[in-house]
JSON list of C-alpha atoms in Angstrom, two decimals:
[
{"chain": "A", "resi": 1, "resn": "MET", "atom": "CA", "xyz": [17.24, -92.19, 159.04]},
{"chain": "A", "resi": 2, "resn": "HIS", "atom": "CA", "xyz": [16.08, -92.17, 155.45]},
{"chain": "A", "resi": 3, "resn": "ALA", "atom": "CA", "xyz": [12.58, -93.27, 156.58]},
{"chain": "A", "resi": 4, "resn": "ILE", "atom": "CA", "xyz": [12.39, -90.40, 159.12]},
{"chain": "A", "resi": 5, "resn": "ALA", "atom": "CA", "xyz": [13.41, -87.80, 156.53]},
{"chain": "A", "resi": 6, "resn": "SER", "atom": "CA", "xyz": [10.87, -89.21, 154.11]},
{"chain": "A", "resi": 7, "resn": "LEU", "atom": "CA", "xyz": [8.16, -89.19, 156.79]},
{"chain": "A", "resi": 8, "resn": "THR", "atom": "CA", "xyz": [9.10, -85.61, 157.82]},
{"chain": "A", "resi": 9, "resn": "ALA", "atom": "CA", "xyz": [8.96, -84.44, 154.18]},
{"chain": "A", "resi": 10, "resn": "ALA", "atom": "CA", "xyz": [5.55, -86.06, 153.68]},
{"chain": "A", "resi": 11, "resn": "THR", "atom": "CA", "xyz": [4.25, -84.49, 156.90]},
{"chain": "A", "resi": 12, "resn": "LEU", "atom": "CA", "xyz": [5.59, -81.06, 155.91]},
{"chain": "A", "resi": 13, "resn": "THR", "atom": "CA", "xyz": [4.03, -81.38, 152.45]},
{"chain": "A", "resi": 14, "resn": "ALA", "atom": "CA", "xyz": [0.66, -82.39, 153.87]},
{"chain": "A", "resi": 15, "resn": "THR", "atom": "CA", "xyz": [0.78, -79.61, 156.46]},
{"chain": "A", "resi": 16, "resn": "SER", "atom": "CA", "xyz": [1.76, -77.01, 153.84]},
{"chain": "A", "resi": 17, "resn": "LEU", "atom": "CA", "xyz": [-1.03, -78.16, 151.52]},
{"chain": "A", "resi": 18, "resn": "ALA", "atom": "CA", "xyz": [-3.56, -77.96, 154.35]},
{"chain": "A", "resi": 19, "resn": "MET", "atom": "CA", "xyz": [-2.38, -74.45, 155.23]},
{"chain": "A", "resi": 20, "resn": "VAL", "atom": "CA", "xyz": [-2.58, -73.28, 151.62]},
{"chain": "A", "resi": 21, "resn": "LEU", "atom": "CA", "xyz": [-6.09, -74.67, 151.19]},
{"chain": "A", "resi": 22, "resn": "ALA", "atom": "CA", "xyz": [-7.21, -73.17, 154.49]},
{"chain": "A", "resi": 23, "resn": "GLY", "atom": "CA", "xyz": [-5.70, -69.82, 153.50]},
{"chain": "A", "resi": 24, "resn": "CYS", "atom": "CA", "xyz": [-7.59, -69.81, 150.18]},
{"chain": "A", "resi": 25, "resn": "ALA", "atom": "CA", "xyz": [-10.96, -70.37, 151.77]},
{"chain": "A", "resi": 26, "resn": "THR", "atom": "CA", "xyz": [-13.14, -67.28, 151.46]},
{"chain": "A", "resi": 27, "resn": "THR", "atom": "CA", "xyz": [-16.03, -66.25, 153.54]},
{"chain": "A", "resi": 28, "resn": "PRO", "atom": "CA", "xyz": [-18.98, -64.98, 151.56]},
{"chain": "A", "resi": 29, "resn": "GLU", "atom": "CA", "xyz": [-19.48, -61.23, 151.80]},
{"chain": "A", "resi": 30, "resn": "GLU", "atom": "CA", "xyz": [-22.91, -59.75, 152.07]},
{"chain": "A", "resi": 31, "resn": "GLN", "atom": "CA", "xyz": [-23.77, -58.26, 148.67]},
{"chain": "A", "resi": 32, "resn": "LYS", "atom": "CA", "xyz": [-25.32, -54.86, 148.39]},
{"chain": "A", "resi": 33, "resn": "PRO", "atom": "CA", "xyz": [-28.47, -54.59, 146.26]},
{"chain": "A", "resi": 34, "resn": "ALA", "atom": "CA", "xyz": [-27.95, -53.50, 142.66]},
{"chain": "A", "resi": 35, "resn": "ALA", "atom": "CA", "xyz": [-28.46, -49.83, 141.93]},
{"chain": "A", "resi": 36, "resn": "VAL", "atom": "CA", "xyz": [-31.65, -48.99, 140.09]},
{"chain": "A", "resi": 37, "resn": "GLU", "atom": "CA", "xyz": [-31.53, -46.47, 137.27]},
{"chain": "A", "resi": 38, "resn": "SER", "atom": "CA", "xyz": [-33.95, -43.61, 137.71]},
{"chain": "A", "resi": 39, "resn": "ARG", "atom": "CA", "xyz": [-36.09, -43.03, 134.64]},
{"chain": "A", "resi": 40, "resn": "ALA", "atom": "CA", "xyz": [-37.88, -40.05, 136.09]},
{"chain": "A", "resi": 41, "resn": "PRO", "atom": "CA", "xyz": [-37.58, -36.87, 134.00]},
{"chain": "A", "resi": 42, "resn": "ALA", "atom": "CA", "xyz": [-34.91, -34.47, 135.17]},
{"chain": "A", "resi": 43, "resn": "LYS", "atom": "CA", "xyz": [-37.35, -31.62, 135.49]},
{"chain": "A", "resi": 44, "resn": "PRO", "atom": "CA", "xyz": [-41.04, -32.49, 135.43]},
{"chain": "A", "resi": 45, "resn": "GLU", "atom": "CA", "xyz": [-43.19, -30.52, 133.05]},
{"chain": "A", "resi": 46, "resn": "ALA", "atom": "CA", "xyz": [-46.19, -28.70, 134.40]},
{"chain": "A", "resi": 47, "resn": "VAL", "atom": "CA", "xyz": [-49.00, -30.65, 132.81]},
{"chain": "A", "resi": 48, "resn": "LYS", "atom": "CA", "xyz": [-52.65, -30.11, 133.44]},
{"chain": "A", "resi": 49, "resn": "PRO", "atom": "CA", "xyz": [-54.39, -33.15, 134.89]},
{"chain": "A", "resi": 50, "resn": "ALA", "atom": "CA", "xyz": [-56.09, -35.37, 132.35]},
{"chain": "A", "resi": 51, "resn": "PRO", "atom": "CA", "xyz": [-59.82, -34.96, 132.05]},
{"chain": "A", "resi": 52, "resn": "SER", "atom": "CA", "xyz": [-61.98, -37.23, 134.16]},
{"chain": "A", "resi": 53, "resn": "VAL", "atom": "CA", "xyz": [-62.79, -40.73, 132.94]},
{"chain": "A", "resi": 54, "resn": "GLU", "atom": "CA", "xyz": [-66.35, -39.61, 132.19]},
{"chain": "A", "resi": 55, "resn": "ALA", "atom": "CA", "xyz": [-65.15, -36.70, 130.04]},
{"chain": "A", "resi": 56, "resn": "ARG", "atom": "CA", "xyz": [-62.82, -38.97, 128.05]},
{"chain": "A", "resi": 57, "resn": "ARG", "atom": "CA", "xyz": [-65.64, -41.41, 127.36]},
{"chain": "A", "resi": 58, "resn": "MET", "atom": "CA", "xyz": [-67.75, -38.61, 125.96]},
{"chain": "A", "resi": 59, "resn": "ASP", "atom": "CA", "xyz": [-65.13, -37.31, 123.50]},
{"chain": "A", "resi": 60, "resn": "PRO", "atom": "CA", "xyz": [-61.59, -38.63, 123.91]},
{"chain": "A", "resi": 61, "resn": "ALA", "atom": "CA", "xyz": [-60.42, -36.62, 120.88]},
{"chain": "A", "resi": 62, "resn": "ALA", "atom": "CA", "xyz": [-61.22, -33.35, 122.71]},
{"chain": "A", "resi": 63, "resn": "ALA", "atom": "CA", "xyz": [-57.95, -33.71, 124.64]},
{"chain": "A", "resi": 64, "resn": "LEU", "atom": "CA", "xyz": [-56.06, -33.66, 121.33]},
{"chain": "A", "resi": 65, "resn": "LYS", "atom": "CA", "xyz": [-57.33, -30.14, 120.59]},
{"chain": "A", "resi": 66, "resn": "ASP", "atom": "CA", "xyz": [-57.21, -28.69, 124.12]},
{"chain": "A", "resi": 67, "resn": "PRO", "atom": "CA", "xyz": [-54.23, -26.27, 124.15]},
{"chain": "A", "resi": 68, "resn": "ASN", "atom": "CA", "xyz": [-53.85, -26.84, 127.90]},
{"chain": "A", "resi": 69, "resn": "ASN", "atom": "CA", "xyz": [-53.35, -30.58, 127.39]},
{"chain": "A", "resi": 70, "resn": "ILE", "atom": "CA", "xyz": [-49.97, -32.08, 126.50]},
{"chain": "A", "resi": 71, "resn": "LEU", "atom": "CA", "xyz": [-51.68, -34.09, 123.75]},
{"chain": "A", "resi": 72, "resn": "SER", "atom": "CA", "xyz": [-52.19, -30.90, 121.74]},
{"chain": "A", "resi": 73, "resn": "LYS", "atom": "CA", "xyz": [-48.41, -30.78, 121.28]},
{"chain": "A", "resi": 74, "resn": "ARG", "atom": "CA", "xyz": [-47.64, -32.92, 118.24]},
{"chain": "A", "resi": 75, "resn": "SER", "atom": "CA", "xyz": [-44.02, -32.28, 117.24]},
{"chain": "A", "resi": 76, "resn": "VAL", "atom": "CA", "xyz": [-40.82, -33.93, 118.42]},
{"chain": "A", "resi": 77, "resn": "TYR", "atom": "CA", "xyz": [-37.65, -32.04, 117.45]},
{"chain": "A", "resi": 78, "resn": "PHE", "atom": "CA", "xyz": [-34.25, -33.59, 116.75]},
{"chain": "A", "resi": 79, "resn": "ASP", "atom": "CA", "xyz": [-30.63, -32.48, 116.78]},
{"chain": "A", "resi": 80, "resn": "PHE", "atom": "CA", "xyz": [-28.73, -32.12, 113.48]},
{"chain": "A", "resi": 81, "resn": "ASP", "atom": "CA", "xyz": [-28.29, -35.48, 111.74]},
{"chain": "A", "resi": 82, "resn": "LYS", "atom": "CA", "xyz": [-29.83, -37.37, 114.71]},
{"chain": "A", "resi": 83, "resn": "TYR", "atom": "CA", "xyz": [-32.93, -39.47, 115.20]},
{"chain": "A", "resi": 84, "resn": "ASP", "atom": "CA", "xyz": [-32.87, -40.29, 118.92]},
{"chain": "A", "resi": 85, "resn": "ILE", "atom": "CA", "xyz": [-35.66, -38.80, 121.02]},
{"chain": "A", "resi": 86, "resn": "LYS", "atom": "CA", "xyz": [-34.37, -36.05, 123.30]},
{"chain": "A", "resi": 87, "resn": "ASP", "atom": "CA", "xyz": [-35.22, -36.25, 127.01]},
{"chain": "A", "resi": 88, "resn": "GLU", "atom": "CA", "xyz": [-37.37, -33.13, 126.79]},
{"chain": "A", "resi": 89, "resn": "TYR", "atom": "CA", "xyz": [-39.79, -34.95, 124.42]},
{"chain": "A", "resi": 90, "resn": "LYS", "atom": "CA", "xyz": [-40.04, -38.29, 126.21]},
{"chain": "A", "resi": 91, "resn": "GLY", "atom": "CA", "xyz": [-42.97, -37.11, 128.36]},
{"chain": "A", "resi": 92, "resn": "LEU", "atom": "CA", "xyz": [-44.80, -36.01, 125.22]},
{"chain": "A", "resi": 93, "resn": "VAL", "atom": "CA", "xyz": [-44.26, -39.40, 123.57]},
{"chain": "A", "resi": 94, "resn": "GLU", "atom": "CA", "xyz": [-45.40, -41.17, 126.76]},
{"chain": "A", "resi": 95, "resn": "ALA", "atom": "CA", "xyz": [-48.61, -39.10, 126.85]},
{"chain": "A", "resi": 96, "resn": "HIS", "atom": "CA", "xyz": [-49.42, -39.98, 123.23]},
{"chain": "A", "resi": 97, "resn": "ALA", "atom": "CA", "xyz": [-48.68, -43.66, 123.89]},
{"chain": "A", "resi": 98, "resn": "LYS", "atom": "CA", "xyz": [-51.11, -43.58, 126.82]},
{"chain": "A", "resi": 99, "resn": "TYR", "atom": "CA", "xyz": [-53.76, -42.00, 124.61]},
{"chain": "A", "resi": 100, "resn": "LEU", "atom": "CA", "xyz": [-53.25, -44.75, 121.99]},
{"chain": "A", "resi": 101, "resn": "ARG", "atom": "CA", "xyz": [-53.43, -47.46, 124.69]},
{"chain": "A", "resi": 102, "resn": "GLU", "atom": "CA", "xyz": [-56.69, -46.07, 126.07]},
{"chain": "A", "resi": 103, "resn": "ASN", "atom": "CA", "xyz": [-58.25, -45.41, 122.64]},
{"chain": "A", "resi": 104, "resn": "SER", "atom": "CA", "xyz": [-57.77, -48.56, 120.59]},
{"chain": "A", "resi": 105, "resn": "GLY", "atom": "CA", "xyz": [-59.67, -47.05, 117.63]},
{"chain": "A", "resi": 106, "resn": "ALA", "atom": "CA", "xyz": [-57.26, -44.12, 117.35]},
{"chain": "A", "resi": 107, "resn": "LYS", "atom": "CA", "xyz": [-54.80, -44.12, 114.44]},
{"chain": "A", "resi": 108, "resn": "MET", "atom": "CA", "xyz": [-51.67, -42.01, 114.15]},
{"chain": "A", "resi": 109, "resn": "LEU", "atom": "CA", "xyz": [-49.49, -40.96, 111.22]},
{"chain": "A", "resi": 110, "resn": "ILE", "atom": "CA", "xyz": [-45.96, -39.87, 112.11]},
{"chain": "A", "resi": 111, "resn": "GLN", "atom": "CA", "xyz": [-44.35, -37.68, 109.47]},
{"chain": "A", "resi": 112, "resn": "GLY", "atom": "CA", "xyz": [-40.55, -37.55, 109.70]},
{"chain": "A", "resi": 113, "resn": "ASN", "atom": "CA", "xyz": [-38.94, -34.34, 108.44]},
{"chain": "A", "resi": 114, "resn": "ALA", "atom": "CA", "xyz": [-35.42, -33.05, 107.83]},
{"chain": "A", "resi": 115, "resn": "ASP", "atom": "CA", "xyz": [-33.89, -29.65, 107.12]},
{"chain": "A", "resi": 116, "resn": "GLU", "atom": "CA", "xyz": [-32.71, -28.73, 103.62]},
{"chain": "A", "resi": 117, "resn": "ARG", "atom": "CA", "xyz": [-29.08, -29.70, 104.19]},
{"chain": "A", "resi": 118, "resn": "GLY", "atom": "CA", "xyz": [-28.10, -33.04, 102.66]},
{"chain": "A", "resi": 119, "resn": "SER", "atom": "CA", "xyz": [-29.23, -34.76, 99.50]},
{"chain": "A", "resi": 120, "resn": "ARG", "atom": "CA", "xyz": [-32.91, -35.45, 98.86]},
{"chain": "A", "resi": 121, "resn": "GLU", "atom": "CA", "xyz": [-32.32, -39.20, 99.27]},
{"chain": "A", "resi": 122, "resn": "TYR", "atom": "CA", "xyz": [-30.38, -38.78, 102.51]},
{"chain": "A", "resi": 123, "resn": "ASN", "atom": "CA", "xyz": [-33.07, -36.52, 103.99]},
{"chain": "A", "resi": 124, "resn": "LEU", "atom": "CA", "xyz": [-35.81, -38.99, 103.05]},
{"chain": "A", "resi": 125, "resn": "GLY", "atom": "CA", "xyz": [-33.88, -41.73, 104.88]},
{"chain": "A", "resi": 126, "resn": "LEU", "atom": "CA", "xyz": [-33.23, -39.53, 107.91]},
{"chain": "A", "resi": 127, "resn": "GLY", "atom": "CA", "xyz": [-36.88, -38.49, 108.07]},
{"chain": "A", "resi": 128, "resn": "GLN", "atom": "CA", "xyz": [-37.88, -42.17, 108.00]},
{"chain": "A", "resi": 129, "resn": "ARG", "atom": "CA", "xyz": [-35.44, -43.04, 110.80]},
{"chain": "A", "resi": 130, "resn": "ARG", "atom": "CA", "xyz": [-36.87, -40.20, 112.88]},
{"chain": "A", "resi": 131, "resn": "ALA", "atom": "CA", "xyz": [-40.47, -41.30, 112.31]},
{"chain": "A", "resi": 132, "resn": "ASP", "atom": "CA", "xyz": [-39.55, -44.93, 113.04]},
{"chain": "A", "resi": 133, "resn": "SER", "atom": "CA", "xyz": [-37.81, -44.01, 116.31]},
{"chain": "A", "resi": 134, "resn": "VAL", "atom": "CA", "xyz": [-40.97, -42.33, 117.65]},
{"chain": "A", "resi": 135, "resn": "LYS", "atom": "CA", "xyz": [-43.11, -45.22, 116.37]},
{"chain": "A", "resi": 136, "resn": "ARG", "atom": "CA", "xyz": [-40.90, -47.75, 118.19]},
{"chain": "A", "resi": 137, "resn": "ALA", "atom": "CA", "xyz": [-41.14, -45.73, 121.41]},
{"chain": "A", "resi": 138, "resn": "LEU", "atom": "CA", "xyz": [-44.93, -45.51, 121.16]},
{"chain": "A", "resi": 139, "resn": "ILE", "atom": "CA", "xyz": [-45.18, -49.28, 120.63]},
{"chain": "A", "resi": 140, "resn": "LEU", "atom": "CA", "xyz": [-42.83, -50.01, 123.53]},
{"chain": "A", "resi": 141, "resn": "LEU", "atom": "CA", "xyz": [-45.03, -47.79, 125.71]},
{"chain": "A", "resi": 142, "resn": "GLY", "atom": "CA", "xyz": [-48.21, -49.69, 124.82]},
{"chain": "A", "resi": 143, "resn": "GLY", "atom": "CA", "xyz": [-49.46, -48.39, 121.47]},
{"chain": "A", "resi": 144, "resn": "LYS", "atom": "CA", "xyz": [-50.32, -51.08, 118.92]},
{"chain": "A", "resi": 145, "resn": "GLU", "atom": "CA", "xyz": [-48.39, -51.36, 115.69]},
{"chain": "A", "resi": 146, "resn": "GLY", "atom": "CA", "xyz": [-51.65, -51.35, 113.71]},
{"chain": "A", "resi": 147, "resn": "GLN", "atom": "CA", "xyz": [-52.49, -47.92, 115.15]},
{"chain": "A", "resi": 148, "resn": "ILE", "atom": "CA", "xyz": [-49.29, -46.20, 114.00]},
{"chain": "A", "resi": 149, "resn": "GLU", "atom": "CA", "xyz": [-47.88, -45.52, 110.55]},
{"chain": "A", "resi": 150, "resn": "SER", "atom": "CA", "xyz": [-44.55, -43.80, 109.94]},
{"chain": "A", "resi": 151, "resn": "VAL", "atom": "CA", "xyz": [-43.58, -41.99, 106.73]},
{"chain": "A", "resi": 152, "resn": "SER", "atom": "CA", "xyz": [-40.82, -39.66, 105.67]},
{"chain": "A", "resi": 153, "resn": "LEU", "atom": "CA", "xyz": [-41.37, -36.32, 103.99]},
{"chain": "A", "resi": 154, "resn": "GLY", "atom": "CA", "xyz": [-37.64, -35.56, 103.94]},
{"chain": "A", "resi": 155, "resn": "GLU", "atom": "CA", "xyz": [-37.13, -31.85, 103.32]},
{"chain": "A", "resi": 156, "resn": "GLU", "atom": "CA", "xyz": [-40.40, -31.44, 101.40]},
{"chain": "A", "resi": 157, "resn": "LYS", "atom": "CA", "xyz": [-42.57, -29.93, 104.18]},
{"chain": "A", "resi": 158, "resn": "PRO", "atom": "CA", "xyz": [-40.55, -27.20, 105.92]},
{"chain": "A", "resi": 159, "resn": "VAL", "atom": "CA", "xyz": [-42.23, -25.00, 108.52]},
{"chain": "A", "resi": 160, "resn": "CYS", "atom": "CA", "xyz": [-39.52, -22.38, 108.03]},
{"chain": "A", "resi": 161, "resn": "THR", "atom": "CA", "xyz": [-37.75, -21.49, 104.76]},
{"chain": "A", "resi": 162, "resn": "GLU", "atom": "CA", "xyz": [-34.94, -19.21, 105.94]},
{"chain": "A", "resi": 163, "resn": "HIS", "atom": "CA", "xyz": [-31.40, -20.46, 105.51]},
{"chain": "A", "resi": 164, "resn": "ALA", "atom": "CA", "xyz": [-30.24, -20.26, 109.15]},
{"chain": "A", "resi": 165, "resn": "GLU", "atom": "CA", "xyz": [-29.73, -22.67, 112.06]},
{"chain": "A", "resi": 166, "resn": "GLY", "atom": "CA", "xyz": [-32.77, -21.45, 113.98]},
{"chain": "A", "resi": 167, "resn": "CYS", "atom": "CA", "xyz": [-34.96, -22.18, 111.00]},
{"chain": "A", "resi": 168, "resn": "TRP", "atom": "CA", "xyz": [-33.33, -25.53, 110.21]},
{"chain": "A", "resi": 169, "resn": "ALA", "atom": "CA", "xyz": [-33.90, -26.63, 113.83]},
{"chain": "A", "resi": 170, "resn": "LYS", "atom": "CA", "xyz": [-37.66, -26.12, 113.35]},
{"chain": "A", "resi": 171, "resn": "ASN", "atom": "CA", "xyz": [-37.60, -28.39, 110.29]},
{"chain": "A", "resi": 172, "resn": "ARG", "atom": "CA", "xyz": [-35.82, -31.31, 112.03]},
{"chain": "A", "resi": 173, "resn": "ARG", "atom": "CA", "xyz": [-38.96, -32.83, 113.50]},
{"chain": "A", "resi": 174, "resn": "ASP", "atom": "CA", "xyz": [-41.63, -35.50, 113.56]},
{"chain": "A", "resi": 175, "resn": "ASP", "atom": "CA", "xyz": [-45.26, -34.43, 113.36]},
{"chain": "A", "resi": 176, "resn": "MET", "atom": "CA", "xyz": [-47.87, -36.72, 114.93]},
{"chain": "A", "resi": 177, "resn": "LEU", "atom": "CA", "xyz": [-51.27, -36.62, 113.25]},
{"chain": "A", "resi": 178, "resn": "TYR", "atom": "CA", "xyz": [-54.37, -38.52, 114.32]},
{"chain": "A", "resi": 179, "resn": "ASN", "atom": "CA", "xyz": [-57.10, -40.00, 112.09]},
{"chain": "A", "resi": 180, "resn": "GLY", "atom": "CA", "xyz": [-59.14, -37.20, 110.58]},
{"chain": "A", "resi": 181, "resn": "GLU", "atom": "CA", "xyz": [-56.08, -34.90, 110.45]},
{"chain": "A", "resi": 182, "resn": "TYR", "atom": "CA", "xyz": [-54.34, -36.52, 107.47]}
]
């Protein structure tokens, strides 16, 4: 009798173990593809088409002075106490990076500026962080480090001297200058 109880217990244990293991088995589910982040601008800017390849070969710098070309826009504006590039200026930075990629002899100076609020030392540091952020973006987009120099002017080169938010916003900027302009 003791042998039957022992055999029954062993059988029940083995059966229970088999049922538990079978119950834990999973069937692989079909995975959905990962979502891809859209990097397209929220609202595309109306930009005139770039001049033909032949026109660029003749005088690539002409695009920099053409008021109908995005490359004639040279300032990136920042929020108060910030140095990240706003979405509305990313297309501008991309256009300048493309110009640098296609014109390896071009050189750019980025001047970082700040409004008058804050100490002189703080504003010099903030202006440098702003200039460096645009420089990094240009390099990531294909410009060469040897083509781009970044400096800070702090609060020393305001475009507006009134003491109001609208004026301060105009002074929180980077100016991009090409060789021959600085």
